[in-house]
């Protein structure tokens, strides 16, 4: 039987910008079609944050809802971890900007960079701080303005991404909570997905702009194979660590990169498709925000009930991957 970890998620929230970019809009921008995008990815539309709206604003809005659902005031938060690859700026951290927006005066905050796996990494880090007794109440946020690093002239990538944010409040719980976590990284495959310009290696210059190096570059088909293998491996390893079997799982909340990846993962994990939560059709791939928004929506839709066993499962640039088994 799974042991009790005593640390769980007590509130979730999400924020999606109102502007919708659908496949018909993209047909006017690049050489693509609704049929290609739907059959190859499962994405119908995605949200786009307008000018002046970025990771800190969206993250703070998602966090406010998570705090409300947890019944906590911002002043009670000790720790803010924001997973993002699209921070408002190189520094200060998006977490510090969110702390100020929330008025979470007591909290410390920092960002983590683990791309689409960022929310899983963030929850795992927060769990350790709470377990050690250093902090009591943590906010974990996944917030991304992917449209800011999307090359709107590259049909290979621009159809995939969207903007949004999700958040959760974590603390000690009397029943259930996190049963197991499993994380992985492999820098050998880092070049498969990167934004090559704008860092200390290739700082912004006229050349980096002319070469479009500030946009996401992706080797899609290689990543596809890695995503299927590593998301299934993460889910299976986390399940094994918790002593559970696939029949015990009520719902998987996966990173929403491509519907074909998710069907292949379901098959490899021996799970029926109806146990995979999906919102990719409406939002596309929001990197670290994908799993965060999907969890918040699944809770809102009452797809997760008290006592259910769920798995958060993600894969992304780095490469990074990971899964968390939670008794709700
Ligand atoms: N519209 C029409 N045709 C297109 C489009 C488009 N938008 N994009 C690519 N094509 C074409 C290609 O040019 C290619 O044409 P060619 O055969 O004439 O060269 C053809 O379609 C097939 O291209 P593939 O790359 O083989 O297509 P694939 O079936 O692999 O699908 C996709 C591409 C959707 C990108 C898929 O590979 C994928 O989802 N990969 C994984 C993405 C992922 O998991 N990313 C990691 C997480 S993201 C993060 O960490 C931020």
Tab-separated table of C-alpha atoms and ligand atoms in Angstrom:
chain	number	residue	atom	x	y	z
A	1	UNK	CA	0.000	0.000	0.000
A	2	UNK	CA	1.257	3.484	-0.766
A	3	UNK	CA	2.623	5.289	2.240
A	4	UNK	CA	1.355	8.734	3.205
A	5	UNK	CA	3.719	11.550	2.311
A	6	UNK	CA	1.730	14.155	4.182
A	7	UNK	CA	2.476	16.904	1.651
A	8	UNK	CA	-0.155	17.775	-0.899
A	9	UNK	CA	-1.836	20.288	-3.167
A	10	UNK	CA	-4.614	22.189	-1.388
A	11	UNK	CA	-5.655	24.687	-4.081
A	12	UNK	CA	-5.216	25.164	-7.816
A	13	UNK	CA	-5.831	28.048	-10.217
A	14	UNK	CA	-5.279	29.042	-13.838
A	15	UNK	CA	-5.231	32.071	-16.103
A	16	UNK	CA	-5.682	32.071	-19.876
A	17	UNK	CA	-5.528	35.223	-21.987
A	18	UNK	CA	-8.793	35.921	-23.802
A	19	UNK	CA	-7.371	36.311	-27.338
A	20	UNK	CA	-7.845	33.119	-29.369
A	21	UNK	CA	-5.652	32.236	-32.378
A	22	UNK	CA	-7.259	29.383	-34.295
A	23	UNK	CA	-5.986	27.210	-37.121
A	24	UNK	CA	-7.865	29.262	-39.716
A	25	UNK	CA	-5.921	32.342	-38.525
A	26	UNK	CA	-2.648	30.414	-38.912
A	27	UNK	CA	-3.608	29.380	-42.455
A	28	UNK	CA	-3.382	33.099	-43.324
A	29	UNK	CA	0.067	33.436	-41.716
A	30	UNK	CA	2.029	30.357	-42.925
A	31	UNK	CA	1.646	27.509	-45.442
A	32	UNK	CA	-0.440	25.181	-43.250
A	33	UNK	CA	-3.986	23.858	-42.883
A	34	UNK	CA	-6.460	23.147	-40.119
A	35	UNK	CA	-6.502	19.524	-41.301
A	36	UNK	CA	-2.670	19.166	-40.996
A	37	UNK	CA	-2.555	20.776	-37.556
A	38	UNK	CA	-5.513	18.782	-36.192
A	39	UNK	CA	-4.368	15.387	-37.484
A	40	UNK	CA	-0.652	15.874	-36.622
A	41	UNK	CA	-1.047	17.607	-33.254
A	42	UNK	CA	-4.680	17.655	-32.037
A	43	UNK	CA	-4.546	21.464	-31.617
A	44	UNK	CA	-7.505	23.566	-32.787
A	45	UNK	CA	-6.740	26.889	-31.126
A	46	UNK	CA	-4.393	28.517	-28.642
A	47	UNK	CA	-4.463	31.664	-26.445
A	48	UNK	CA	-2.204	34.642	-27.092
A	49	UNK	CA	-1.259	37.205	-24.420
A	50	UNK	CA	-1.399	40.805	-25.651
A	51	UNK	CA	1.266	43.461	-25.344
A	52	UNK	CA	2.160	44.212	-21.723
A	53	UNK	CA	0.807	40.868	-20.511
A	54	UNK	CA	3.652	38.491	-19.675
A	55	UNK	CA	4.665	35.643	-17.364
A	56	UNK	CA	4.479	37.588	-14.065
A	57	UNK	CA	0.989	38.988	-14.698
A	58	UNK	CA	-0.442	35.631	-15.827
A	59	UNK	CA	1.341	33.738	-13.022
A	60	UNK	CA	0.025	36.159	-10.388
A	61	UNK	CA	-3.545	35.833	-11.696
A	62	UNK	CA	-3.346	32.023	-11.597
A	63	UNK	CA	-1.799	32.221	-8.106
A	64	UNK	CA	-4.610	34.458	-6.790
A	65	UNK	CA	-7.158	31.814	-7.806
A	66	UNK	CA	-5.085	29.015	-6.282
A	67	UNK	CA	-4.814	30.966	-2.999
A	68	UNK	CA	-8.567	31.603	-2.994
A	69	UNK	CA	-9.279	27.901	-3.566
A	70	UNK	CA	-6.844	26.984	-0.793
A	71	UNK	CA	-8.436	29.522	1.581
A	72	UNK	CA	-5.087	31.214	2.192
A	73	UNK	CA	-3.990	34.872	2.178
A	74	UNK	CA	-0.948	35.913	0.163
A	75	UNK	CA	0.719	36.953	3.436
A	76	UNK	CA	0.712	33.329	4.592
A	77	UNK	CA	2.874	32.130	1.673
A	78	UNK	CA	6.505	31.304	2.573
A	79	UNK	CA	7.845	30.159	-0.793
A	80	UNK	CA	7.129	30.993	-4.455
A	81	UNK	CA	8.642	28.855	-7.202
A	82	UNK	CA	7.889	29.855	-10.791
A	83	UNK	CA	8.718	27.500	-13.635
A	84	UNK	CA	9.155	29.487	-16.832
A	85	UNK	CA	11.260	29.656	-19.988
A	86	UNK	CA	9.652	32.976	-20.906
A	87	UNK	CA	10.341	35.175	-17.844
A	88	UNK	CA	9.355	38.850	-18.051
A	89	UNK	CA	13.094	39.597	-18.225
A	90	UNK	CA	16.464	37.913	-17.547
A	91	UNK	CA	16.326	39.267	-14.010
A	92	UNK	CA	14.831	39.940	-11.511
A	93	UNK	CA	13.058	36.621	-11.249
A	94	UNK	CA	9.431	36.270	-12.271
A	95	UNK	CA	8.787	34.886	-8.766
A	96	UNK	CA	9.880	38.190	-7.201
A	97	UNK	CA	7.601	40.097	-9.598
A	98	UNK	CA	4.734	37.757	-8.686
A	99	UNK	CA	5.498	38.128	-4.963
A	100	UNK	CA	5.088	41.897	-5.335
A	101	UNK	CA	1.878	41.570	-7.398
A	102	UNK	CA	0.366	39.285	-4.745
A	103	UNK	CA	1.648	41.194	-1.726
A	104	UNK	CA	3.188	37.962	-0.446
A	105	UNK	CA	5.539	39.964	1.753
A	106	UNK	CA	6.780	37.020	3.829
A	107	UNK	CA	7.658	34.761	0.899
A	108	UNK	CA	11.016	34.068	-0.724
A	109	UNK	CA	10.886	33.408	-4.457
A	110	UNK	CA	13.008	32.060	-7.295
A	111	UNK	CA	12.507	30.739	-10.829
A	112	UNK	CA	13.414	27.391	-12.303
A	113	UNK	CA	14.181	26.521	-15.918
A	114	UNK	CA	13.082	23.014	-16.841
A	115	UNK	CA	10.909	23.870	-19.875
A	116	UNK	CA	7.755	21.763	-20.151
A	117	UNK	CA	8.728	19.679	-17.094
A	118	UNK	CA	9.064	22.819	-14.970
A	119	UNK	CA	5.823	22.420	-13.016
A	120	UNK	CA	6.749	18.842	-12.030
A	121	UNK	CA	10.243	19.975	-11.012
A	122	UNK	CA	8.739	22.909	-9.063
A	123	UNK	CA	6.296	20.748	-7.114
A	124	UNK	CA	9.105	18.315	-6.276
A	125	UNK	CA	11.345	21.151	-5.016
A	126	UNK	CA	8.536	22.681	-2.930
A	127	UNK	CA	7.789	19.262	-1.441
A	128	UNK	CA	11.392	19.040	-0.157
A	129	UNK	CA	11.256	22.486	1.486
A	130	UNK	CA	7.976	21.644	3.230
A	131	UNK	CA	9.238	18.190	4.238
A	132	UNK	CA	12.396	19.693	5.779
A	133	UNK	CA	10.256	22.023	7.881
A	134	UNK	CA	11.889	25.172	6.473
A	135	UNK	CA	8.653	26.434	4.880
A	136	UNK	CA	4.978	25.713	5.502
A	137	UNK	CA	3.005	27.125	2.579
A	138	UNK	CA	4.350	27.092	-0.984
A	139	UNK	CA	3.039	28.461	-4.266
A	140	UNK	CA	4.200	26.642	-7.388
A	141	UNK	CA	3.484	28.373	-10.683
A	142	UNK	CA	3.948	27.484	-14.351
A	143	UNK	CA	3.622	30.608	-16.500
A	144	UNK	CA	4.578	31.039	-20.143
A	145	UNK	CA	4.240	33.573	-22.911
A	146	UNK	CA	5.370	31.121	-25.588
A	147	UNK	CA	4.154	33.537	-28.282
A	148	UNK	CA	7.126	35.775	-27.336
A	149	UNK	CA	9.676	33.133	-28.470
A	150	UNK	CA	7.639	31.739	-31.381
A	151	UNK	CA	8.801	32.392	-34.931
A	152	UNK	CA	5.533	33.296	-36.640
A	153	UNK	CA	7.153	32.589	-40.019
A	154	UNK	CA	8.136	28.989	-39.133
A	155	UNK	CA	5.259	26.591	-39.764
A	156	UNK	CA	7.152	23.762	-38.027
A	157	UNK	CA	6.772	25.442	-34.639
A	158	UNK	CA	4.276	28.326	-34.741
A	159	UNK	CA	1.241	26.033	-34.875
A	160	UNK	CA	2.217	24.315	-31.613
A	161	UNK	CA	2.489	26.887	-28.842
A	162	UNK	CA	0.171	29.036	-26.713
A	163	UNK	CA	0.236	31.304	-23.635
A	164	UNK	CA	-1.167	30.783	-20.145
A	165	UNK	CA	-0.444	30.070	-16.482
A	166	UNK	CA	-1.411	27.625	-13.763
A	167	UNK	CA	-0.605	27.506	-10.057
A	168	UNK	CA	-1.033	25.419	-6.939
A	169	UNK	CA	-0.698	25.893	-3.185
A	170	UNK	CA	1.182	23.150	-1.336
A	171	UNK	CA	1.343	22.387	2.372
A	172	UNK	CA	1.209	19.494	4.850
A	173	UNK	CA	-2.013	17.487	4.570
A	174	UNK	CA	-3.649	15.052	6.981
A	175	UNK	CA	-4.584	12.503	4.315
A	176	UNK	CA	-3.119	11.533	0.953
A	177	UNK	CA	-0.728	13.929	-0.779
A	178	UNK	CA	2.330	13.162	-2.881
A	179	UNK	CA	3.065	9.434	-2.937
A	180	UNK	CA	6.140	9.490	-5.185
A	181	UNK	CA	8.109	11.648	-7.600
A	182	UNK	CA	10.551	10.804	-10.363
A	183	UNK	CA	12.685	13.310	-12.337
A	184	UNK	CA	15.097	12.901	-15.252
A	185	UNK	CA	17.449	15.088	-17.334
A	186	UNK	CA	19.703	14.447	-20.358
A	187	UNK	CA	21.743	17.361	-21.688
A	188	UNK	CA	23.084	15.309	-24.618
A	189	UNK	CA	19.866	16.074	-26.465
A	190	UNK	CA	19.777	19.777	-25.547
A	191	UNK	CA	20.096	20.924	-29.211
A	192	UNK	CA	16.784	19.226	-30.103
A	193	UNK	CA	14.864	22.182	-28.641
A	194	UNK	CA	16.409	25.554	-27.840
A	195	UNK	CA	16.299	29.324	-28.132
A	196	UNK	CA	19.924	29.842	-29.233
A	197	UNK	CA	20.145	33.641	-28.886
A	198	UNK	CA	19.818	36.117	-26.036
A	199	UNK	CA	21.819	34.230	-23.416
A	200	UNK	CA	25.449	34.816	-22.381
A	201	UNK	CA	26.716	32.611	-25.231
A	202	UNK	CA	25.081	34.652	-27.995
A	203	UNK	CA	23.879	37.929	-26.462
A	204	UNK	CA	21.337	39.948	-28.421
A	205	UNK	CA	22.905	41.697	-31.403
A	206	UNK	CA	21.839	42.739	-34.887
A	207	UNK	CA	23.268	39.411	-36.125
A	208	UNK	CA	21.268	37.265	-33.666
A	209	UNK	CA	18.118	39.117	-34.684
A	210	UNK	CA	18.850	38.789	-38.416
A	211	UNK	CA	19.462	35.049	-37.915
A	212	UNK	CA	16.187	34.732	-35.926
A	213	UNK	CA	18.081	33.167	-33.008
A	214	UNK	CA	15.674	34.507	-30.365
A	215	UNK	CA	13.003	32.044	-31.440
A	216	UNK	CA	12.356	28.421	-30.531
A	217	UNK	CA	14.248	25.952	-32.791
A	218	UNK	CA	12.950	22.412	-32.686
A	219	UNK	CA	13.763	18.993	-34.193
A	220	UNK	CA	10.146	17.794	-34.025
A	221	UNK	CA	10.318	14.159	-35.092
A	222	UNK	CA	13.352	13.312	-32.878
A	223	UNK	CA	11.638	14.976	-29.910
A	224	UNK	CA	8.449	13.087	-30.628
A	225	UNK	CA	10.194	9.720	-30.121
A	226	UNK	CA	11.988	10.895	-26.958
A	227	UNK	CA	8.744	12.321	-25.543
A	228	UNK	CA	6.859	9.045	-25.955
A	229	UNK	CA	9.699	6.980	-24.445
A	230	UNK	CA	10.490	9.308	-21.538
A	231	UNK	CA	6.941	10.281	-20.512
A	232	UNK	CA	5.993	6.601	-20.364
A	233	UNK	CA	9.200	5.817	-18.452
A	234	UNK	CA	8.561	8.658	-15.975
A	235	UNK	CA	4.952	7.580	-15.382
A	236	UNK	CA	5.895	3.930	-14.934
A	237	UNK	CA	8.844	4.697	-12.618
A	238	UNK	CA	6.806	7.036	-10.428
A	239	UNK	CA	4.034	4.424	-10.245
A	240	UNK	CA	6.540	1.713	-9.285
A	241	UNK	CA	8.046	3.962	-6.575
A	242	UNK	CA	4.599	4.433	-5.045
A	243	UNK	CA	3.863	0.688	-5.188
A	244	UNK	CA	0.868	1.267	-7.466
A	245	UNK	CA	-0.179	-0.376	-10.725
A	246	UNK	CA	-1.855	1.157	-13.791
A	247	UNK	CA	-5.245	-0.171	-12.616
A	248	UNK	CA	-4.941	2.018	-9.492
A	249	UNK	CA	-4.631	5.249	-11.512
A	250	UNK	CA	-7.780	7.370	-11.893
A	251	UNK	CA	-6.408	10.148	-14.124
A	252	UNK	CA	-3.147	11.163	-15.808
A	253	UNK	CA	-2.526	14.896	-16.199
A	254	UNK	CA	0.117	15.009	-18.918
A	255	UNK	CA	2.063	17.797	-20.574
A	256	UNK	CA	0.027	18.668	-23.664
A	257	UNK	CA	2.568	18.661	-26.523
A	258	UNK	CA	0.861	16.520	-29.145
A	259	UNK	CA	-2.198	14.268	-28.991
A	260	UNK	CA	-0.340	11.516	-30.868
A	261	UNK	CA	2.389	11.564	-28.193
A	262	UNK	CA	-0.286	11.184	-25.493
A	263	UNK	CA	-2.017	8.256	-27.206
A	264	UNK	CA	1.345	6.521	-27.613
A	265	UNK	CA	2.180	7.155	-23.920
A	266	UNK	CA	-1.229	5.768	-22.849
A	267	UNK	CA	-0.532	2.611	-24.863
A	268	UNK	CA	2.983	2.189	-23.422
A	269	UNK	CA	1.658	2.694	-19.862
A	270	UNK	CA	-1.206	0.298	-20.507
A	271	UNK	CA	-3.799	2.944	-19.647
A	272	UNK	CA	-7.135	3.472	-21.431
A	273	UNK	CA	-7.335	6.776	-23.340
A	274	UNK	CA	-10.188	8.052	-21.162
A	275	UNK	CA	-7.760	8.176	-18.213
A	276	UNK	CA	-5.646	10.792	-20.017
A	277	UNK	CA	-6.807	14.379	-19.344
A	278	UNK	CA	-6.777	16.490	-22.519
A	279	UNK	CA	-7.096	20.200	-23.223
A	280	UNK	CA	-4.529	20.443	-26.042
A	281	UNK	CA	-7.288	21.165	-28.576
A	282	UNK	CA	-8.040	24.501	-26.843
A	283	UNK	CA	-4.607	25.679	-25.701
A	284	UNK	CA	-1.786	23.912	-27.583
A	285	UNK	CA	1.568	23.499	-25.854
A	286	UNK	CA	2.053	26.076	-23.065
A	287	UNK	CA	5.343	24.533	-21.840
A	288	UNK	CA	5.472	24.579	-18.007
A	289	UNK	CA	1.936	26.019	-17.862
A	290	UNK	CA	0.412	23.047	-19.701
A	291	UNK	CA	0.432	20.595	-16.795
A	292	UNK	CA	-0.456	23.379	-14.344
A	293	UNK	CA	-3.507	24.539	-16.327
A	294	UNK	CA	-4.601	20.957	-17.047
A	295	UNK	CA	-4.522	20.098	-13.322
A	296	UNK	CA	-6.507	23.218	-12.391
A	297	UNK	CA	-9.098	22.502	-15.093
A	298	UNK	CA	-9.435	18.834	-14.141
A	299	UNK	CA	-10.144	19.939	-10.552
A	300	UNK	CA	-12.680	22.576	-11.708
A	301	UNK	CA	-14.414	20.024	-13.933
A	302	UNK	CA	-14.562	17.588	-10.981
A	303	UNK	CA	-12.610	15.026	-12.980
A	304	UNK	CA	-10.562	14.575	-9.779
A	305	UNK	CA	-12.362	13.554	-6.580
A	306	UNK	CA	-11.107	13.191	-3.025
A	307	UNK	CA	-9.173	9.934	-2.687
A	308	UNK	CA	-8.395	9.650	-6.439
A	309	UNK	CA	-4.911	8.658	-7.535
A	310	UNK	CA	-3.540	10.937	-10.239
A	311	UNK	CA	-0.221	11.214	-12.098
A	312	UNK	CA	1.295	14.450	-13.375
A	313	UNK	CA	3.637	13.519	-16.243
A	314	UNK	CA	5.762	15.820	-18.433
A	315	UNK	CA	8.627	16.034	-20.899
A	316	UNK	CA	10.460	18.997	-22.377
A	317	UNK	CA	13.592	20.803	-23.498
A	318	UNK	CA	16.823	19.995	-21.692
A	319	UNK	CA	15.886	17.272	-22.121
A	320	UNK	CA	13.920	17.037	-18.898
A	321	UNK	CA	11.109	14.756	-17.826
A	322	UNK	CA	9.300	13.698	-14.667
A	323	UNK	CA	6.172	12.366	-13.024
A	324	UNK	CA	4.426	12.730	-9.662
A	325	UNK	CA	1.864	10.347	-8.170
A	326	UNK	CA	-0.633	12.091	-5.884
A	327	UNK	CA	-3.468	10.808	-3.749
A	328	UNK	CA	-5.984	13.656	-3.901
B	1	LIG	N1	1.675	22.593	-41.797
B	1	LIG	C1	1.847	21.812	-42.859
B	1	LIG	N2	2.922	21.040	-43.026
B	1	LIG	C2	3.851	21.065	-42.058
B	1	LIG	C3	3.728	21.867	-40.916
B	1	LIG	C4	2.591	22.669	-40.807
B	1	LIG	N3	2.368	23.465	-39.754
B	1	LIG	N4	4.806	21.686	-40.127
B	1	LIG	C5	5.590	20.786	-40.746
B	1	LIG	N5	5.026	20.416	-41.913
B	1	LIG	C6	5.538	19.484	-42.908
B	1	LIG	C7	7.029	19.332	-42.835
B	1	LIG	O1	7.656	20.367	-43.557
B	1	LIG	C8	7.215	17.971	-43.458
B	1	LIG	O2	7.174	18.137	-44.851
B	1	LIG	P1	8.204	17.339	-45.807
B	1	LIG	O3	7.901	15.889	-45.553
B	1	LIG	O4	7.821	17.821	-47.162
B	1	LIG	O5	9.550	17.746	-45.330
B	1	LIG	C9	5.979	17.215	-43.047
B	1	LIG	O6	5.012	18.197	-42.636
B	1	LIG	C10	6.171	16.235	-41.900
B	1	LIG	O7	6.982	16.828	-40.915
B	1	LIG	P2	7.377	16.031	-39.626
B	1	LIG	O8	8.291	16.867	-38.813
B	1	LIG	O9	7.794	14.638	-39.979
B	1	LIG	O10	5.957	15.931	-38.909
B	1	LIG	P3	5.597	15.146	-37.602
B	1	LIG	O11	4.600	14.124	-37.905
B	1	LIG	O12	6.802	14.744	-36.790
B	1	LIG	O13	4.861	16.290	-36.750
B	1	LIG	C11	5.370	17.783	-34.913
B	1	LIG	C12	5.574	17.468	-36.402
B	1	LIG	C13	3.920	18.089	-34.726
B	1	LIG	C14	6.207	18.983	-34.559
B	1	LIG	C15	5.774	16.571	-34.055
B	1	LIG	O14	7.025	16.093	-34.475
B	1	LIG	C16	5.838	16.853	-32.581
B	1	LIG	O15	4.832	17.096	-31.933
B	1	LIG	N6	7.030	16.755	-31.966
B	1	LIG	C17	7.230	16.828	-30.520
B	1	LIG	C18	7.113	18.226	-29.972
B	1	LIG	C19	7.470	18.165	-28.488
B	1	LIG	O16	7.160	17.227	-27.780
B	1	LIG	N7	8.185	19.154	-28.001
B	1	LIG	C20	8.723	19.014	-26.639
B	1	LIG	C21	8.071	19.781	-25.645
B	1	LIG	S1	8.040	21.494	-26.034
B	1	LIG	C22	8.986	22.335	-24.844
B	1	LIG	O17	9.748	21.789	-24.090
B	1	LIG	C23	8.896	23.836	-24.899
